[in-house]
Amino acid sequence: MAALALLAAAPATARELEGQVALTFDDLPALTIETNQGYIDDLNRDLLRKLRENHVPAIGFVNESKAEGAEHDRQVDNLKRWLDAGMLLGNHTFSHSSPNSLGAAAYAADIERGERITRPLMKAHGKKLRWFRHPYLEAGSPLAVRDWINRWLRDHGYRVAPVTIDAEDWEFAEPYDDAIAKHDVARQARIRQTYLAYTAMRIKWSQESAKALFGRDIAHIMLLHCTRLNADTLDALLKLLRTARLRPVTIDQAMRDRAYRTRDTYAEKDGVTWLERWAATLGKTLPSEGDEDPPAEIQAEYDRVDNDRVSPQNK
């Protein structure tokens, strides 16, 4: 706990920034097409080293299915690295399946199965497993199913981790892994540059959307994934956040913003950010500028790589 408090207390810049953002990383131990365990171990080490060097707190959401198999011990070691670095862990279900495909009861069982490793690890580090992130941001549909899942989560001591900044980083990450595997340095640089430009646009859209909803910016929660791409670009990502006057804080700090008490009646099948959920509930319109999908060339690269290379670590 002391390590996390130290991370949270340290300033991001010489002068305090106006806004706040919590960094959340999904799909631990890693989202990658690479099956080499050393690659996975290294990206976790590098990501955590940069988080600590920049005094940035974070939470990682775990899919425990990725810790099955021959590399179980080393995958669990990666989860321990997060806790040893002063970060938090959360539940992201066992299998990364949607409630839309499983149904409410099976989804709840998948959540429960997804805490068998993480909960004891958290306890051993003096922490309690409290946070849950819906895969694909799909929270249940129709409304009765969504409400049943929410009640189950509350009854089992979980809080849902919202998302207000989503730069679709997963779609850039797979082509980036492929470029590394093929030793294509120029392609790696192009993907990094494109990713950062797209992320800057999405940060701005989220801030403008918050102002459209609440008349002010809010404490944001940013969705990222545990990838080689984010390990390699973290310093640049943090610079983007500083430019946007956003200071990294813990998820607990961000959730103190009263915006997260806004009524949410969204119960469609599509997973969307909480800004979009609130807009649907409040009958408000969000800005169109910046509300764009990743560039077409990235989508094409992702589709090509995804079709060519399927691995147990993927998704």
Coordinates of C-alpha atoms in Angstrom, one line a residue:
M1 CA 0.0 0.0 0.0
A2 CA 2.9 2.4 0.8
A3 CA 4.3 1.9 -2.7
L4 CA 1.0 2.8 -4.3
A5 CA 0.5 5.8 -2.1
L6 CA 4.0 7.0 -3.1
L7 CA 3.2 6.6 -6.8
A8 CA -0.1 8.5 -6.4
A9 CA 1.4 11.3 -4.5
A10 CA 4.3 12.1 -6.8
P11 CA 3.7 15.0 -9.2
A12 CA 3.4 14.4 -12.9
T13 CA 5.1 17.7 -13.7
A14 CA 6.7 20.6 -11.9
R15 CA 3.3 22.2 -11.4
E16 CA 0.1 20.4 -10.7
L17 CA -2.1 19.8 -13.7
E18 CA -5.8 20.7 -13.8
G19 CA -7.4 17.5 -14.7
Q20 CA -7.1 13.8 -13.7
V21 CA -6.9 10.5 -15.5
A22 CA -6.7 6.9 -14.3
L23 CA -4.7 4.5 -16.5
T24 CA -6.2 1.0 -16.7
F25 CA -4.7 -1.8 -18.7
D26 CA -6.8 -4.8 -19.8
D27 CA -6.1 -8.4 -20.8
L28 CA -3.2 -9.1 -18.4
P29 CA -0.9 -10.9 -18.4
A30 CA -0.7 -9.6 -22.0
L31 CA -2.5 -8.9 -25.2
T32 CA -0.2 -10.1 -28.0
I33 CA 0.0 -12.4 -31.0
E34 CA 3.4 -13.5 -29.8
T35 CA 3.5 -16.9 -28.0
N36 CA 7.1 -16.6 -26.7
Q37 CA 6.9 -16.2 -23.0
G38 CA 10.1 -14.1 -22.8
Y39 CA 8.4 -11.5 -25.0
I40 CA 5.4 -11.4 -22.7
D41 CA 7.7 -11.2 -19.6
D42 CA 9.8 -8.4 -21.1
L43 CA 6.8 -6.2 -22.1
N44 CA 5.4 -6.4 -18.6
R45 CA 8.8 -5.5 -17.1
D46 CA 9.3 -2.6 -19.4
L47 CA 5.7 -1.2 -19.0
L48 CA 6.0 -1.4 -15.2
R49 CA 9.4 0.1 -15.1
K50 CA 8.2 3.1 -17.1
L51 CA 5.1 3.5 -14.9
R52 CA 7.3 3.6 -11.8
E53 CA 9.9 5.9 -13.3
N54 CA 7.1 8.4 -14.1
H55 CA 5.4 7.9 -10.7
V56 CA 2.2 6.8 -12.4
P57 CA -0.3 4.5 -10.6
A58 CA -2.3 2.0 -12.7
I59 CA -4.6 -1.0 -12.5
G60 CA -4.3 -4.1 -14.6
F61 CA -7.4 -6.2 -15.4
V62 CA -6.7 -9.9 -15.6
N63 CA -8.0 -12.7 -17.8
E64 CA -6.9 -15.8 -15.9
S65 CA -7.4 -18.1 -18.9
K66 CA -4.1 -16.7 -20.1
A67 CA -2.3 -18.2 -17.1
E68 CA -3.4 -21.7 -18.0
G69 CA -1.0 -24.2 -19.7
A70 CA 2.7 -24.8 -19.6
E71 CA 3.7 -21.2 -18.8
H72 CA 1.3 -20.9 -15.8
D73 CA 4.0 -20.1 -13.3
R74 CA 5.6 -17.4 -15.4
Q75 CA 2.3 -15.8 -16.2
V76 CA 1.4 -15.7 -12.5
D77 CA 4.8 -14.1 -12.0
N78 CA 3.8 -11.3 -14.3
L79 CA 0.7 -10.6 -12.2
K80 CA 3.0 -10.6 -9.1
R81 CA 5.2 -8.0 -10.8
W82 CA 2.2 -5.6 -11.1
L83 CA 1.5 -5.9 -7.4
D84 CA 5.2 -5.7 -6.4
A85 CA 5.4 -2.5 -8.4
G86 CA 2.6 -1.0 -6.3
M87 CA -0.1 -1.4 -8.9
L88 CA -3.6 -2.9 -8.5
L89 CA -5.2 -5.8 -10.2
G90 CA -8.8 -6.2 -11.2
N91 CA -11.1 -9.0 -12.7
H92 CA -11.7 -9.0 -16.4
T93 CA -13.5 -12.4 -16.4
F94 CA -11.7 -15.7 -16.9
S95 CA -12.2 -16.1 -20.7
H96 CA -12.8 -12.5 -22.0
S97 CA -16.3 -13.5 -23.1
S98 CA -19.3 -11.2 -23.4
P99 CA -22.5 -11.4 -21.4
N100 CA -24.3 -11.2 -24.8
S101 CA -22.9 -14.6 -25.8
L102 CA -22.8 -16.3 -22.4
G103 CA -26.0 -15.1 -20.7
A104 CA -26.2 -13.6 -17.2
A105 CA -25.6 -16.7 -15.1
A106 CA -22.8 -18.1 -17.2
Y107 CA -21.2 -14.7 -17.3
A108 CA -21.3 -14.5 -13.5
A109 CA -19.7 -17.9 -13.3
D110 CA -16.9 -16.7 -15.7
I111 CA -16.3 -13.7 -13.5
E112 CA -16.1 -15.9 -10.4
R113 CA -13.7 -18.3 -12.2
G114 CA -11.6 -15.3 -13.1
E115 CA -10.6 -14.5 -9.5
R116 CA -9.1 -17.8 -8.4
I117 CA -5.5 -16.6 -8.9
T118 CA -5.9 -12.8 -8.6
R119 CA -7.9 -12.7 -5.3
P120 CA -5.2 -14.7 -3.3
L121 CA -2.4 -12.6 -4.9
M122 CA -4.1 -9.4 -3.9
K123 CA -4.7 -10.7 -0.4
A124 CA -1.0 -11.7 -0.1
H125 CA -0.1 -8.1 -0.9
G126 CA -2.5 -6.7 1.6
K127 CA -5.1 -5.6 -1.0
K128 CA -8.7 -6.5 -1.7
L129 CA -10.0 -7.5 -5.2
R130 CA -12.6 -4.8 -5.8
W131 CA -12.6 -3.7 -9.4
F132 CA -14.2 -5.4 -12.5
R133 CA -14.0 -4.5 -16.2
H134 CA -16.5 -5.8 -18.7
P135 CA -14.9 -7.4 -21.8
Y136 CA -15.6 -5.3 -24.9
L137 CA -17.4 -2.9 -22.5
E138 CA -20.5 -5.0 -23.0
A139 CA -22.4 -4.9 -19.7
G140 CA -25.5 -6.9 -20.5
S141 CA -28.6 -6.6 -22.6
P142 CA -31.6 -6.1 -22.3
L143 CA -31.9 -3.9 -19.2
A144 CA -33.1 -6.8 -16.9
V145 CA -30.0 -8.7 -17.8
R146 CA -27.7 -5.7 -17.2
D147 CA -29.4 -5.0 -13.8
W148 CA -29.1 -8.7 -12.8
I149 CA -25.3 -8.6 -13.6
N150 CA -24.9 -5.3 -11.7
R151 CA -26.6 -6.7 -8.6
W152 CA -24.4 -9.9 -8.8
L153 CA -21.3 -7.7 -9.0
R154 CA -22.4 -5.6 -6.0
D155 CA -23.3 -8.6 -3.9
H156 CA -19.8 -10.1 -4.6
G157 CA -18.0 -6.9 -3.6
Y158 CA -17.1 -5.6 -7.1
R159 CA -17.3 -2.1 -8.6
V160 CA -17.4 -1.7 -12.4
A161 CA -14.5 0.2 -13.9
P162 CA -15.9 2.7 -16.4
V163 CA -14.1 4.0 -19.5
T164 CA -14.2 7.6 -20.8
I165 CA -11.0 7.5 -23.0
D166 CA -10.7 4.7 -25.5
A167 CA -8.2 4.9 -28.3
E168 CA -8.7 1.4 -29.7
D169 CA -5.1 0.6 -28.9
W170 CA -5.7 -3.2 -29.3
E171 CA -6.2 -2.6 -33.1
F172 CA -2.7 -1.0 -33.4
A173 CA -1.0 -3.5 -31.0
E174 CA -1.4 -6.6 -33.2
P175 CA 0.2 -5.1 -36.3
Y176 CA 2.9 -3.7 -34.1
D177 CA 3.7 -7.2 -32.7
D178 CA 3.8 -8.4 -36.3
A179 CA 6.2 -5.7 -37.4
I180 CA 8.5 -6.6 -34.5
A181 CA 8.4 -10.3 -35.4
K182 CA 9.4 -9.3 -39.0
H183 CA 12.1 -6.9 -37.9
D184 CA 10.4 -4.1 -39.8
V185 CA 11.7 -1.1 -38.0
A186 CA 10.1 1.5 -40.3
R187 CA 6.7 -0.1 -40.0
Q188 CA 7.1 -0.1 -36.2
A189 CA 7.8 3.6 -36.2
R190 CA 4.9 4.3 -38.5
I191 CA 2.4 2.4 -36.3
R192 CA 3.7 4.1 -33.2
Q193 CA 3.3 7.6 -34.8
T194 CA -0.2 6.8 -36.1
Y195 CA -1.3 5.4 -32.8
L196 CA -0.1 8.5 -30.9
A197 CA -1.8 10.8 -33.3
Y198 CA -5.0 8.9 -33.1
T199 CA -4.8 8.8 -29.3
A200 CA -4.3 12.5 -29.1
M201 CA -7.5 13.0 -31.1
R202 CA -9.4 10.6 -28.9
I203 CA -8.3 12.3 -25.7
K204 CA -9.5 15.6 -27.0
W205 CA -12.8 14.1 -28.1
S206 CA -13.3 12.7 -24.6
Q207 CA -12.6 16.0 -23.0
E208 CA -14.9 17.9 -25.3
S209 CA -17.6 15.2 -24.8
A210 CA -17.4 15.6 -21.0
K211 CA -17.9 19.3 -21.4
A212 CA -20.9 18.7 -23.6
L213 CA -22.4 16.5 -21.0
F214 CA -21.4 18.3 -17.7
G215 CA -20.3 21.8 -18.7
R216 CA -16.8 20.9 -17.5
D217 CA -14.1 18.3 -18.0
I218 CA -14.1 15.3 -15.6
A219 CA -11.7 12.9 -14.1
H220 CA -11.2 10.4 -16.9
I221 CA -10.5 6.7 -16.9
M222 CA -8.4 5.6 -19.9
L223 CA -8.7 2.1 -21.4
L224 CA -5.4 0.7 -22.5
H225 CA -4.1 -2.9 -22.9
C226 CA -1.0 -4.6 -21.6
T227 CA 0.9 -4.7 -24.9
R228 CA 4.4 -4.2 -26.4
L229 CA 3.1 -1.1 -28.2
N230 CA 2.1 0.6 -24.9
A231 CA 5.3 -0.4 -23.2
D232 CA 7.2 1.2 -26.1
T233 CA 5.1 4.4 -26.3
L234 CA 4.2 5.0 -22.6
D235 CA 6.5 8.0 -22.2
A236 CA 4.9 9.6 -25.3
L237 CA 1.4 8.7 -24.1
L238 CA 2.1 10.4 -20.8
K239 CA 3.3 13.5 -22.7
L240 CA 0.0 13.5 -24.6
L241 CA -1.8 13.5 -21.2
R242 CA 0.3 16.3 -19.9
T243 CA -0.4 18.3 -23.0
A244 CA -4.1 17.7 -22.3
R245 CA -3.5 18.9 -18.7
L246 CA -4.4 15.5 -17.3
R247 CA -2.5 14.2 -14.2
P248 CA -2.4 10.4 -13.7
V249 CA -4.2 9.3 -10.5
T250 CA -5.5 6.0 -9.1
I251 CA -8.9 4.7 -10.2
D252 CA -10.3 5.3 -6.7
Q253 CA -9.3 9.0 -7.0
A254 CA -10.8 9.3 -10.4
M255 CA -14.1 7.7 -9.4
R256 CA -14.6 10.4 -6.7
D257 CA -15.7 12.7 -9.5
R258 CA -19.5 13.2 -9.2
A259 CA -19.8 12.5 -12.9
Y260 CA -19.6 8.8 -12.1
R261 CA -22.8 9.1 -10.1
T262 CA -24.7 10.0 -13.2
R263 CA -27.7 7.8 -14.0
D264 CA -27.0 5.2 -16.7
T265 CA -29.9 3.4 -18.4
Y266 CA -27.9 2.3 -21.5
A267 CA -28.6 -1.4 -22.1
E268 CA -27.8 -2.0 -25.7
K269 CA -25.6 -4.9 -26.9
D270 CA -22.8 -2.7 -28.2
G271 CA -20.1 -1.9 -25.8
V272 CA -19.5 1.9 -25.6
T273 CA -17.7 4.4 -23.3
W274 CA -19.5 5.8 -20.3
L275 CA -19.6 9.2 -22.1
E276 CA -21.8 7.6 -24.7
R277 CA -23.9 5.8 -22.1
W278 CA -24.5 9.0 -20.2
A279 CA -25.3 10.8 -23.5
A280 CA -27.9 8.2 -24.3
T281 CA -29.4 8.4 -20.8
L282 CA -29.5 12.2 -20.7
G283 CA -30.6 12.7 -24.3
K284 CA -27.6 14.8 -25.2
T285 CA -25.4 14.8 -28.3
L286 CA -21.7 14.4 -28.3
P287 CA -19.2 16.1 -30.6
S288 CA -18.7 14.5 -34.0
E289 CA -15.2 15.9 -34.6
G290 CA -12.8 13.3 -33.3
D291 CA -15.4 10.5 -33.1
E292 CA -13.6 8.4 -35.6
D293 CA -12.5 4.8 -36.1
P294 CA -8.7 4.1 -36.3
P295 CA -7.2 4.8 -39.8
A296 CA -8.2 2.5 -42.6
E297 CA -4.6 1.3 -43.1
I298 CA -4.4 0.2 -39.5
Q299 CA -7.7 -1.7 -39.7
A300 CA -6.5 -3.4 -42.9
E301 CA -3.3 -4.4 -41.2
Y302 CA -5.1 -5.7 -38.2
D303 CA -7.5 -7.8 -40.3
R304 CA -4.6 -9.2 -42.3
V305 CA -2.5 -10.1 -39.2
D306 CA -5.5 -11.4 -37.3
N307 CA -6.3 -13.8 -40.2
D308 CA -2.8 -14.9 -40.7
R309 CA -1.7 -15.4 -37.1
V310 CA -3.9 -17.0 -34.4
S311 CA -2.5 -17.7 -31.0
P312 CA -3.7 -18.6 -27.5
Q313 CA -2.5 -15.1 -26.3
N314 CA -4.7 -13.3 -28.9
K315 CA -7.8 -11.5 -27.4

